[in-house]
XYZ file of C-alpha atoms in Angstrom:
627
model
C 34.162 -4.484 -62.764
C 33.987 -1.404 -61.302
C 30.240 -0.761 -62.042
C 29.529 -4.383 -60.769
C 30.778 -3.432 -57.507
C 29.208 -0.055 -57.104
C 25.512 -1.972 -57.830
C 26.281 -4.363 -54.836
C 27.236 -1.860 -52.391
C 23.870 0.272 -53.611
C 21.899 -3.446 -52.889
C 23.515 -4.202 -49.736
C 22.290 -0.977 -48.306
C 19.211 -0.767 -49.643
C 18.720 -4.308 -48.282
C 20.286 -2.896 -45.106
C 18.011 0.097 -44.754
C 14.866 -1.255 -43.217
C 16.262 -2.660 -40.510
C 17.917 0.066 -39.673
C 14.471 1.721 -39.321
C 13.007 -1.013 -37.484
C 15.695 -0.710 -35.159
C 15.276 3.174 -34.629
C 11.536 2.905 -34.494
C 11.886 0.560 -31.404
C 14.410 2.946 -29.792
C 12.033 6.174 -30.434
C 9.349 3.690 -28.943
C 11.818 3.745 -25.460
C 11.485 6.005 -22.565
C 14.564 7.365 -22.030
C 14.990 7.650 -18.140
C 17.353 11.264 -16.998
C 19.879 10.777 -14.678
C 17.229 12.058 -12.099
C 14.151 10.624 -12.516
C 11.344 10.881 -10.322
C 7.822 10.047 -11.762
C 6.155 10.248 -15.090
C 2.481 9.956 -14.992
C 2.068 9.574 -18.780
C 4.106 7.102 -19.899
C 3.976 5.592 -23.807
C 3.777 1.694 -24.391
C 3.134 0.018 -26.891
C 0.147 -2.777 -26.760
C -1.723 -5.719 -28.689
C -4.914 -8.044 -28.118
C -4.098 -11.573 -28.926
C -4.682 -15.380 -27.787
C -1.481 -15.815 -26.570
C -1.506 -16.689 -22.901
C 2.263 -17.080 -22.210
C 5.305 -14.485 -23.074
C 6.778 -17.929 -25.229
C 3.799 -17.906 -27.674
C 3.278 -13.816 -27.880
C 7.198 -13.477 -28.953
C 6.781 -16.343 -31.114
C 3.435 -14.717 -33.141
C 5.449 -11.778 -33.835
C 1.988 -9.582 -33.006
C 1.164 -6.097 -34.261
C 1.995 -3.693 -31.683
C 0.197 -0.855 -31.935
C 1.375 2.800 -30.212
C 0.266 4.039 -27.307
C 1.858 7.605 -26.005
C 0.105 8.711 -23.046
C -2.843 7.613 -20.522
C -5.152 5.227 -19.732
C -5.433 2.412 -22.479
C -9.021 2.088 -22.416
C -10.066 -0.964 -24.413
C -13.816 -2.033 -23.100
C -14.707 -5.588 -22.454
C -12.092 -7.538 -24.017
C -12.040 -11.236 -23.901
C -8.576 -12.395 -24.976
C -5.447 -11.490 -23.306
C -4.291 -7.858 -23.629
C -0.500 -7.399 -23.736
C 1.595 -4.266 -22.649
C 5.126 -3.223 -23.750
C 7.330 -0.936 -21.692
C 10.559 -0.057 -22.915
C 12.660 1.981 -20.814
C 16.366 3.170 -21.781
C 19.030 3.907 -19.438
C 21.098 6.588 -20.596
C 23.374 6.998 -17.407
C 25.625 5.077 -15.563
C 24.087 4.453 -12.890
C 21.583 1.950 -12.025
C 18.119 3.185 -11.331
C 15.819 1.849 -9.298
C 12.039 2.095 -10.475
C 8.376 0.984 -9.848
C 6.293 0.314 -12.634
C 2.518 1.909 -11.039
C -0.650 0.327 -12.728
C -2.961 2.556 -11.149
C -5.940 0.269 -11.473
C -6.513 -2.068 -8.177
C -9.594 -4.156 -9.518
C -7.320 -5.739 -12.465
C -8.333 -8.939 -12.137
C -4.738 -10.583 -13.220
C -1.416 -9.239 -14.310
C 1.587 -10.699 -15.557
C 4.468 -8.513 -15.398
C 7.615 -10.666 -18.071
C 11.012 -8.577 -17.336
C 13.332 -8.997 -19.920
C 16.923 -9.109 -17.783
C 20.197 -8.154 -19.224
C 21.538 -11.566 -19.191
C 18.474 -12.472 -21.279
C 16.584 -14.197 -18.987
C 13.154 -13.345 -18.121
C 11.714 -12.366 -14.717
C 7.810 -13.144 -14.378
C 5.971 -11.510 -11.361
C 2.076 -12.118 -10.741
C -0.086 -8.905 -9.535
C -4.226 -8.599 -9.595
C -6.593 -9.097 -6.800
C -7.916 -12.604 -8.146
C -4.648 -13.620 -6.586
C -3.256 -13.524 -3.110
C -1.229 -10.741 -1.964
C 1.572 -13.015 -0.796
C 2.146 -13.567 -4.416
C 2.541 -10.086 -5.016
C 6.164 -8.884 -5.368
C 5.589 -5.890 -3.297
C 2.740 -6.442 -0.510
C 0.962 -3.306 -0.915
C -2.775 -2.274 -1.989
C -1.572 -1.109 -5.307
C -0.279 -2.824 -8.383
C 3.376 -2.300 -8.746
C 6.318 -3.984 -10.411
C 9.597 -3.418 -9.172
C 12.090 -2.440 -11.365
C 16.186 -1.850 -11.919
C 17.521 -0.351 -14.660
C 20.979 -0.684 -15.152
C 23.239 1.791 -16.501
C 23.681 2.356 -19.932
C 20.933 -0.300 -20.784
C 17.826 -1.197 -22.102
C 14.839 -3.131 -20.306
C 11.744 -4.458 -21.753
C 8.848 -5.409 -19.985
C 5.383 -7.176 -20.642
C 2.308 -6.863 -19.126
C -0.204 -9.527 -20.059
C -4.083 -8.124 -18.688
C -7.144 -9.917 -17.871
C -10.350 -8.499 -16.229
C -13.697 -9.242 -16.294
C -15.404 -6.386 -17.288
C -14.247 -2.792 -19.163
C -10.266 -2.434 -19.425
C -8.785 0.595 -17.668
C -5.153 0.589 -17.575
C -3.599 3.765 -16.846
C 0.220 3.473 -16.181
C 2.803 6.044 -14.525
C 6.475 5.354 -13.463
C 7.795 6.312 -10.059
C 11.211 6.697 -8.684
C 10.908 4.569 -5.180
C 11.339 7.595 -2.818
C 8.876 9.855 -5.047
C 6.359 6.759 -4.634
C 6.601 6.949 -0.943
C 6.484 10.197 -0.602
C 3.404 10.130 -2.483
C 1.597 7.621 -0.846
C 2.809 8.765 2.515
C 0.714 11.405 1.856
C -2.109 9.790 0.347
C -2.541 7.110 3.309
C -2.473 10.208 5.534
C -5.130 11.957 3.833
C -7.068 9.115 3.501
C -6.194 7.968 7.116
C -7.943 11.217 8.384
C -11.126 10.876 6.342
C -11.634 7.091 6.647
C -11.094 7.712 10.918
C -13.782 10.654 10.383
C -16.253 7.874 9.094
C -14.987 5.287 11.407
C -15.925 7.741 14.687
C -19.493 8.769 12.854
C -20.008 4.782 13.199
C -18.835 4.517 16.653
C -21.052 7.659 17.704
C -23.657 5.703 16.129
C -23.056 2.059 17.762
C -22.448 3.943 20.885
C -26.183 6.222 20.559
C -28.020 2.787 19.513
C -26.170 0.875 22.608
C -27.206 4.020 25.171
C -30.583 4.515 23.612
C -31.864 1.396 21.738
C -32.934 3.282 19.104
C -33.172 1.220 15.839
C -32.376 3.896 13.529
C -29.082 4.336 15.024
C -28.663 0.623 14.505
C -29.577 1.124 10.608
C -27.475 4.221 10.479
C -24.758 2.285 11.866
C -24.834 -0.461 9.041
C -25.563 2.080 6.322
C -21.821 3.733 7.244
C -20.222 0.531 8.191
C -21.140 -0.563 4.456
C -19.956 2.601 2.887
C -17.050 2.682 4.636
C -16.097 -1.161 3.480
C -17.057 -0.122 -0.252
C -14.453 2.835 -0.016
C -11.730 0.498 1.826
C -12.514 -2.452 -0.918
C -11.991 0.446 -4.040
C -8.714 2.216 -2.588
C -7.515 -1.303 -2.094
C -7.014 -1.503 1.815
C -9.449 -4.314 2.003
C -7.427 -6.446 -0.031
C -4.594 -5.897 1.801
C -5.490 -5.918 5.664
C -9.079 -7.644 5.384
C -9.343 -10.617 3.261
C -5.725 -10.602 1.884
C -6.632 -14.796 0.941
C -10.331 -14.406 0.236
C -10.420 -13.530 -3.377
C -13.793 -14.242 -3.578
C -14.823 -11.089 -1.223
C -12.508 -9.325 -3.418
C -13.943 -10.339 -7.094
C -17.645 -9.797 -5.811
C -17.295 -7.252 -2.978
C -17.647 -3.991 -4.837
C -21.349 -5.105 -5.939
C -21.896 -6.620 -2.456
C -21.127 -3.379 -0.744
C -22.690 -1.322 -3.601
C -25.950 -2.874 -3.377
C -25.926 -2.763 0.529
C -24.922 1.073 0.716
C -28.397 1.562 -0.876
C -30.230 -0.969 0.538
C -29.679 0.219 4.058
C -31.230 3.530 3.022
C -34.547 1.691 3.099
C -34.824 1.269 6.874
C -33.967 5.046 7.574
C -37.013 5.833 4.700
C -39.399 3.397 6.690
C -38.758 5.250 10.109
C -39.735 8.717 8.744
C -36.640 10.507 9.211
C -36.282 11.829 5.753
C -39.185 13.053 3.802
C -41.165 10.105 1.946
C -44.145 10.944 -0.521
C -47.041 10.524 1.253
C -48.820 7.988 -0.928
C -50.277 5.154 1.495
C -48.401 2.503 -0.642
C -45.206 4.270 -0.271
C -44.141 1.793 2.917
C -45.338 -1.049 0.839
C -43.267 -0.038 -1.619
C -39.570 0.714 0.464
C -40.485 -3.023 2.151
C -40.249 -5.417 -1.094
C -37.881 -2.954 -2.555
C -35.310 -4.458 0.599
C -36.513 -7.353 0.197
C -36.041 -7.654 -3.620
C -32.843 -5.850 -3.136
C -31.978 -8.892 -0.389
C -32.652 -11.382 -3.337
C -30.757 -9.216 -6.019
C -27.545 -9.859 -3.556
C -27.229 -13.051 -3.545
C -28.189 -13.044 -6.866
C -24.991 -11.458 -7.617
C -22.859 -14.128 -5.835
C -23.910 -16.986 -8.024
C -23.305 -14.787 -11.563
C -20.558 -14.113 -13.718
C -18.394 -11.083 -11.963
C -19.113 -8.917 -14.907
C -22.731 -9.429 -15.125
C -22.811 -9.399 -10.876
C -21.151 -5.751 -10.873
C -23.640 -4.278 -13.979
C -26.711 -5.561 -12.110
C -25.438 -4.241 -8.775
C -24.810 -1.170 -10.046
C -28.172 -0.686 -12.287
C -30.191 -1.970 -9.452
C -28.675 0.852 -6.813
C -29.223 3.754 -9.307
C -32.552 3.131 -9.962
C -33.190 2.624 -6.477
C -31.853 5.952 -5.698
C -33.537 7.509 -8.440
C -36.706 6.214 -6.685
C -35.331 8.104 -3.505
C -35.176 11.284 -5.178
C -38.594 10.506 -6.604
C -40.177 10.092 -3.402
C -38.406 12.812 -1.896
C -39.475 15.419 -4.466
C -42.822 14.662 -4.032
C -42.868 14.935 -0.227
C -45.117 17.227 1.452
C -42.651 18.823 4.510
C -42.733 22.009 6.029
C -39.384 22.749 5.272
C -38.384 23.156 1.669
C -34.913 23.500 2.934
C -34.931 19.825 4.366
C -36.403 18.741 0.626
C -33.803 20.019 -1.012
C -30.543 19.050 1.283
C -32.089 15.605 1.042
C -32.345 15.982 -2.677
C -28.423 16.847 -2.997
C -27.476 13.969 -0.818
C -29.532 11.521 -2.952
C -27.771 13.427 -6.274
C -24.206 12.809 -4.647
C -24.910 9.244 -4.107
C -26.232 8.786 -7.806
C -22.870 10.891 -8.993
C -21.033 8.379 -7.053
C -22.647 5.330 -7.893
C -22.740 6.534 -12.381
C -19.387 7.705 -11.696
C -18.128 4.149 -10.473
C -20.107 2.655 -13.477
C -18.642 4.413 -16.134
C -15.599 2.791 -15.200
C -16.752 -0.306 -15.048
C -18.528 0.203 -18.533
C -15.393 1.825 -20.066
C -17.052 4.919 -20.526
C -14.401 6.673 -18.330
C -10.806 6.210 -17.625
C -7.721 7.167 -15.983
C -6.675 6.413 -12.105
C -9.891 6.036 -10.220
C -7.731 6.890 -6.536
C -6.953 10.383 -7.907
C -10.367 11.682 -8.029
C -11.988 11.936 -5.249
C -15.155 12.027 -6.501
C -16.373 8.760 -4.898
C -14.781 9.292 -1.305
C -16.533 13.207 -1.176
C -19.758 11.629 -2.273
C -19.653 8.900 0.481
C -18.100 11.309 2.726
C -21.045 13.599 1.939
C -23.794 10.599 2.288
C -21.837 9.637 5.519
C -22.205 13.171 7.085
C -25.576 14.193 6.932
C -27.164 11.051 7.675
C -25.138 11.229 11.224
C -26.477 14.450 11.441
C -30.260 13.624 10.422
C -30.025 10.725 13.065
C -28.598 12.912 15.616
C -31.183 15.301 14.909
C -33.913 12.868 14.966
C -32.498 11.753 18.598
C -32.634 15.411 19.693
C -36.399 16.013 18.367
C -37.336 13.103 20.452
C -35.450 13.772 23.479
C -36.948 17.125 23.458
C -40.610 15.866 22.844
C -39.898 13.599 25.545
C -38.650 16.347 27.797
C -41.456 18.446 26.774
C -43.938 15.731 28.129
C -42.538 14.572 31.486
C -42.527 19.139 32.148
C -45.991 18.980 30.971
C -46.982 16.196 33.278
C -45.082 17.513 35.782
C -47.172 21.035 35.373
C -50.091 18.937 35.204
C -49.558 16.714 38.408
C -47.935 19.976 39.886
C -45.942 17.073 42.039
C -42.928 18.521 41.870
C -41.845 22.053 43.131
C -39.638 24.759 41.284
C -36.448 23.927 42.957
C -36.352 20.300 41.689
C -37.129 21.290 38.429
C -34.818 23.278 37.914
C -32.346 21.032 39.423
C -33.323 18.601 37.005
C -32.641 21.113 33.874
C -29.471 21.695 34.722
C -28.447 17.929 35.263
C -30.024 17.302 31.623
C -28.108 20.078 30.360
C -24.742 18.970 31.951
C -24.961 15.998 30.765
C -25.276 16.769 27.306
C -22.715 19.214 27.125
C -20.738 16.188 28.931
C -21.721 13.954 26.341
C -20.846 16.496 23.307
C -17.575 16.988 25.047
C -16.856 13.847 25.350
C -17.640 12.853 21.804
C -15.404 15.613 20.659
C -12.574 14.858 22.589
C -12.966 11.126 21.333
C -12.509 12.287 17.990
C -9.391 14.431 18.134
C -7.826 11.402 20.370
C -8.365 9.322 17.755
C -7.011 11.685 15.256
C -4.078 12.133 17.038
C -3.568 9.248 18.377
C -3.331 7.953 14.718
C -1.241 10.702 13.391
C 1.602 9.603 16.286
C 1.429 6.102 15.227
C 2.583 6.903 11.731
C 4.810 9.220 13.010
C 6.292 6.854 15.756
C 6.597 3.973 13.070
C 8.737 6.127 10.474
C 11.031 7.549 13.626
C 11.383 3.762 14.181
C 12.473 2.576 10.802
C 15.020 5.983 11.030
C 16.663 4.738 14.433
C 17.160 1.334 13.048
C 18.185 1.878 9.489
C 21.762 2.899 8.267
C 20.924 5.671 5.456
C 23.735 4.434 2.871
C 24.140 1.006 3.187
C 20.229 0.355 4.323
C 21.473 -2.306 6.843
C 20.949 -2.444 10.459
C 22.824 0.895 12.580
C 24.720 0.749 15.566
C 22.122 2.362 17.594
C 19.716 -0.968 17.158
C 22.953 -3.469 17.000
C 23.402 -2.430 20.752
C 19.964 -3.463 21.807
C 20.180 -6.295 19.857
C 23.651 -7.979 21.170
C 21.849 -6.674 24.642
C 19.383 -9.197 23.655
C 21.275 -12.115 22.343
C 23.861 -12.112 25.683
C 20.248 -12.195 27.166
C 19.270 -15.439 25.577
C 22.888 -16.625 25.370
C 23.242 -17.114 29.350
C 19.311 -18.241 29.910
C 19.731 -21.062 26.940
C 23.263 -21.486 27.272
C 24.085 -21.190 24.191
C 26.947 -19.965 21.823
C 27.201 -16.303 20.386
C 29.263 -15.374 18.137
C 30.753 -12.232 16.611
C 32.167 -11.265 13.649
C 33.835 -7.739 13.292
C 34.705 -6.712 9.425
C 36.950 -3.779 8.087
C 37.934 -3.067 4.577
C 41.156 -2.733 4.216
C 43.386 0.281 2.821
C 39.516 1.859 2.942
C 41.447 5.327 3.054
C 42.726 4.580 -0.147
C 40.246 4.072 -1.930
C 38.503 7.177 -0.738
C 41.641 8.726 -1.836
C 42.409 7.911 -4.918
C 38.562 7.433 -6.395
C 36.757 10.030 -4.100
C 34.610 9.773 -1.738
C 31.915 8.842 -3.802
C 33.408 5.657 -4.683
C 34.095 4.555 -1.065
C 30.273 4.675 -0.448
C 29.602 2.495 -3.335
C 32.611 0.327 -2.005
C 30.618 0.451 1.498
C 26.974 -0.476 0.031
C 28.935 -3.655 -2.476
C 30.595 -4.768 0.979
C 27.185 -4.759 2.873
C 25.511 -6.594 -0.214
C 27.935 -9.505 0.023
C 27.990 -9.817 3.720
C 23.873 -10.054 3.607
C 24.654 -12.711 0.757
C 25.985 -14.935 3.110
C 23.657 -14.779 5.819
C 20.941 -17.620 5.594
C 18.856 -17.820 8.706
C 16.654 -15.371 10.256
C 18.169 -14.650 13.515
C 21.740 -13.533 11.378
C 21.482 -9.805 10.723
C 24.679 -7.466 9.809
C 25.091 -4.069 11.113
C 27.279 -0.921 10.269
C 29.323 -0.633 13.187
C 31.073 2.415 11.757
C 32.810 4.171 8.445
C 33.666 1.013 6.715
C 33.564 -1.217 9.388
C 30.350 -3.635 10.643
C 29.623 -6.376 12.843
C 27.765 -9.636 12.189
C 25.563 -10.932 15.278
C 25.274 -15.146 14.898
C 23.177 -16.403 17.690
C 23.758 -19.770 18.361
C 26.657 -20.651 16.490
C 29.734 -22.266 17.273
C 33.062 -21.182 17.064
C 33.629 -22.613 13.582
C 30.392 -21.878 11.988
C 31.384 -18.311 12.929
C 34.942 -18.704 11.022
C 33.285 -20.110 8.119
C 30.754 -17.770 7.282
C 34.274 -14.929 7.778
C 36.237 -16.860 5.765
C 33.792 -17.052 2.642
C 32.761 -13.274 3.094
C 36.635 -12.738 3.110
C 36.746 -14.936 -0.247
C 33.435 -13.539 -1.638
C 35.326 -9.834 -1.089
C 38.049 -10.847 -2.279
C 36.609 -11.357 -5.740
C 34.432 -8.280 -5.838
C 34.742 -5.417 -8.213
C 32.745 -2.096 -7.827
C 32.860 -0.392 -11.740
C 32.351 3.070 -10.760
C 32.926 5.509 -14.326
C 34.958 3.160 -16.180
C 36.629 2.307 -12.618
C 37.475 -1.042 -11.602
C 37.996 -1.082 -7.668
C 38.571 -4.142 -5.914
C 39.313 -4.235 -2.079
C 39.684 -7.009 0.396
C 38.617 -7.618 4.001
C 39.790 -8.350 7.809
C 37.331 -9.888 10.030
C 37.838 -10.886 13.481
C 35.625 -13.674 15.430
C 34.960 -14.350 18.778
C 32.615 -16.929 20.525
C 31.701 -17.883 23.849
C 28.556 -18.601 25.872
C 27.700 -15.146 27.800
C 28.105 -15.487 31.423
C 27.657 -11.417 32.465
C 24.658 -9.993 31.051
C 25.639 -6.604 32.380
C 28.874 -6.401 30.503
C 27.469 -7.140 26.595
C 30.102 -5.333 25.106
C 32.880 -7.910 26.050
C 31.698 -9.645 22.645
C 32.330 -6.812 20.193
C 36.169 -6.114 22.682
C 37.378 -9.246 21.555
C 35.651 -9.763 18.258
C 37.721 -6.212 17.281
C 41.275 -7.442 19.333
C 41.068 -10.330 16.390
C 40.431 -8.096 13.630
C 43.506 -5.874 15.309
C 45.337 -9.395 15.017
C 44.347 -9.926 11.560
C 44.926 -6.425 10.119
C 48.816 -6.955 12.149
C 49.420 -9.975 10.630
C 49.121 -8.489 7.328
C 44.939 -7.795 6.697
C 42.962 -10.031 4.451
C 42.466 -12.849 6.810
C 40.113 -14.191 9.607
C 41.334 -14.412 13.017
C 39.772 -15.737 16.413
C 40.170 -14.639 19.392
C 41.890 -17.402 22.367
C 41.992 -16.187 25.611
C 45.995 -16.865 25.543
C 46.268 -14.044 23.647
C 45.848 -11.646 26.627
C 48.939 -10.882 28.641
């Protein structure tokens, strides 16, 4: 009997023994997050190529996952549906808030399935073949929000499509790290994109002043450049054509095809060295217009086939430019070979692009540079050569009115010289003027940014990230305003917890601004229409601002915050707090705009009321209560 027994225990664990590996081999496949997290650029996932379209069907297959520790997952041209697996592991206690970066913004569609704690699932829609209303965060990159809670596990899936070569290279941020990041990235970008944005005003400006046509081509050549670089960072998409998803599937072999094509003009007008064959013009002429065809060639083909003939067409085209450049008979071998590096950058650029869209290369596109120093490069010199060219002329021309004047000998030394000096001032005018334009618009930029984040600072409360006092005054300013012009009811509600001191007390101080923060949650719960904001007033006490509301509405919406508090519990290390809430009301149509603060007097006289008559209960204030 004995024996018998010992075999089934050795069975029953055997039996149990895979599944205890199974289980551990999904938790070693989790990325555990420390208590401090801030970013992790190469995170592992797990990932598998299957038909399934919908998170239903992929669970259902039971697919073979297969491991994926660290970078880009770089797959090629894949036509069925690629699915991702994140598991991340909360080991603390708190929750942490995350965002889920997939540093690739020309993914075509993704479909982010979070598995929630209560088992549901949470589906959010990213790529640029969608609207970026349907994002769930409206920015230029991809990102999935994310909160972990403590002590727990989260899950999420990531089903890819894309048109052509599959670059998915994914990194985890903490939210502050992200915008800290960015914040830097936008300003650095800011700077260089405004550099190329005055090199095309200088050049609208010189074509408007002086009607010269290459300014005019110069002009489109940077304009296009400068869209290609907004549409691959991802600014396009966001402040452009935000609802034109057809710019943003086909604009990358739009703009890379016209960033070469308007090359062609500037060859034609003799600016840059050309080889000197007599067919050479010929040549650069149905190039454009074959070029011309090419693009809307492009709009009427499959996206992946559109971008691979854009992109094959441009580099041979510049490698026709380099061609013809080599073999140009100039004066100045310098000017050759300046000419030849720009062409080189721009066909670094352009392979550099197409490797990614090939698969040959991987990774996050935005954190090399290579692209935006190339364009940046392209961008400078032909400003320069165009400038230069306008100088050369200007000169020539100044060279043959002197020489006519000599000739003629019409005018005298005195007016000549007058004339000099006018031509020189107002060059050095116009140089001035340019730079100062510039650094204005530099700086003028830089403040912006600056002014905005100062803004957000003034009218955000740090902890609870509700409105502060400092913007509640301007705003009850405003609502008295409107109260005595549309004479109509305002109402204010002024909230306390109560025994606040002992909570602070008794769990630390710690606890009390979790207390705070769950308190501020449930009073924005209750707010439905735009117009009601609440605001920290001060310590644990804050003010709701209902415009046009009566006198009951206002009691209502107290009453159920009071109820709503009443049932709240903050778990704060194993702690259980619960705490309840005064809140005093008062209403009236505002009859003395100069005196605003008459609302918030007798809102806080009621909550006096209500934390004498014993706290946890809404009072209003009646004029009979005055003595």
């Amino acid at each position: 009997m004995r024996m018998m027994l010992l075999l089934l225990v050795i069975l029953t664990s055997w039996s149990a023994f895979p599944a205890k590996t199974e289980a551990q081999s999904s938790v070693s496949n989790a990325f555990s997050l420390p208590t401090q997290f801030r970013h992790e650029a190469a995170l592992p996932f797990s990932y598998t190529v299957t038909k399934s379209n919908n998170i239903n069907d992929l669970l259902a297959s039971d697919p073979n996952w297969q491991q994926h520790d660290a970078g880009a997952l770089n797959l090629g041209e894949v036509d069925d549906h690629v699915w991702l697996k994140v598991i991340l592991k909360n080991d603390s206690l708190v929750e942490i808030p995350l965002l889920l970066s997939i540093n690739n913004n020309l993914l075509d569609s993704i479909t982010a399935y979070i598995m929630q704690a209560n088992h549901s699932i949470l589906t959010l829609d990213l790529g640029d073949s969608r609207p970026l209303v349907q994002r769930p965060i409206k920015h230029e990159a991809q990102l999935v929000p994310l909160e972990i809670p403590g002590k727990n596990q989260t899950i999420v899936y990531l089903n890819v499509r894309h048109h052509g070569a599959l670059n998915i290279p994914l990194s985890l941020w903490h939210p502050v790290e992200y915008l800290k990041y960015k914040s830097k990235f936008n300003l650095i970008y800011g700077i260089l994109a405004g550099f190329i944005l005055a090199m095309i005003a200088t050049n609208f400006m010189m074509y408007s002043f002086t009607r010269r046509k290459y300014f005019l081509h110069g002009t489109l050549l940077l304009t296009s450049v400068w869209l290609l670089l907004v549409h691959l960072y991802g600014f396009g998409y966001r402040y452009l054509y935000a609802d034109w998803q057809w710019m943003q599937q086909y604009g990358q072999s739009i703009l890379v095809l016209l960033s070469t094509l308007l090359l062609i003009p500037i060859q034609r007008s003799a600016i840059l060295p050309v080889s000197p064959q007599g067919n050479t013009d010929s040549i650069l002429k149905y190039l454009l217009l074959i070029g011309s065809l090419v693009t809307i060639t492009c709009t009427l083909l499959p996206i992946s086939l559109a971008m691979k003939l854009a992109y094959v067409f441009a580099i041979s085209l510049v490698l026709y430019f380099c061609t013809i450049t080599i073999f140009a008979k100039t004066t100045k071998l310098s000017h050759k070979l300046v000419v030849t590096s720009v062409y080189t950058a721009l066909l670094i650029s352009l392979c550099y692009q197409f490797g990614f869209e090939l698969g040959l290369l991987s990774g996050a596109l935005l954190e090399r540079p290579v692209t935006y120093l190339c364009s940046l490069f392209l961008c400078t010199y032909v400003s320069y050569i165009l400038a230069k060219q306008y100088i050369a002329e200007r000169e020539a021309h100044i060279k043959q009115q002197e020489h006519k004047l000599a000739k003629t000998r019409a005018e005298d030394a005195l007016l000549k010289e007058k004339l000099i000096i006018q031509e020189q001032a107002r060059e050095d005018l116009e140089s001035s003027i340019d730079e100062r334009t510039f650094e204005l618009q530099v700086t003028l930029r830089e403040l912006e940014e600056k002014n905005r984040e100062l803004e957000k600072l003034n009218m955000e409360d740090p902890l609870t990230k509700v409105k502060n006092r400092r913007y509640f005054d301007k705003r009850l300013m405003m609502e008295v305003r409107r109260s005595r012009r549309e004479q109509t009811t305002l109402s204010v509600i002024m909230l306390d917890i109560d025994h606040f001191k002992r909570v602070n007390d008794v769990y630390g101080h710690l606890a009390g601004d979790h207390t705070i923060c769950a308190f501020a949650q449930s009073i924005q719960q209750h707010l439905k229409r735009p117009h009601d904001e609440v605001f920290r007033y001060g310590g644990e006490e804050f003010v709701i601002l209902l415009p046009n509301t009566s006198q009951q509405g206002a009691q209502e919406i107290a009453e159920q915050i009071r109820l709503s508090t009443e049932q709240c519990v903050v778990n704060i290390a194993d702690q259980a707090i619960r705490f309840t809430t005064s809140a005093g009301v008062y209403s009236a149509i505002a009859t003395d705009t100069q005196n605003p603060t008459i609302f918030t007097d007798l809102a806080d006289k009621a909550l006096y009321e209500a934390k004498q008559q014993g706290r946890n209960r809404v009072c209003i204030y009646q004029h009979k209560q005055e003595t």
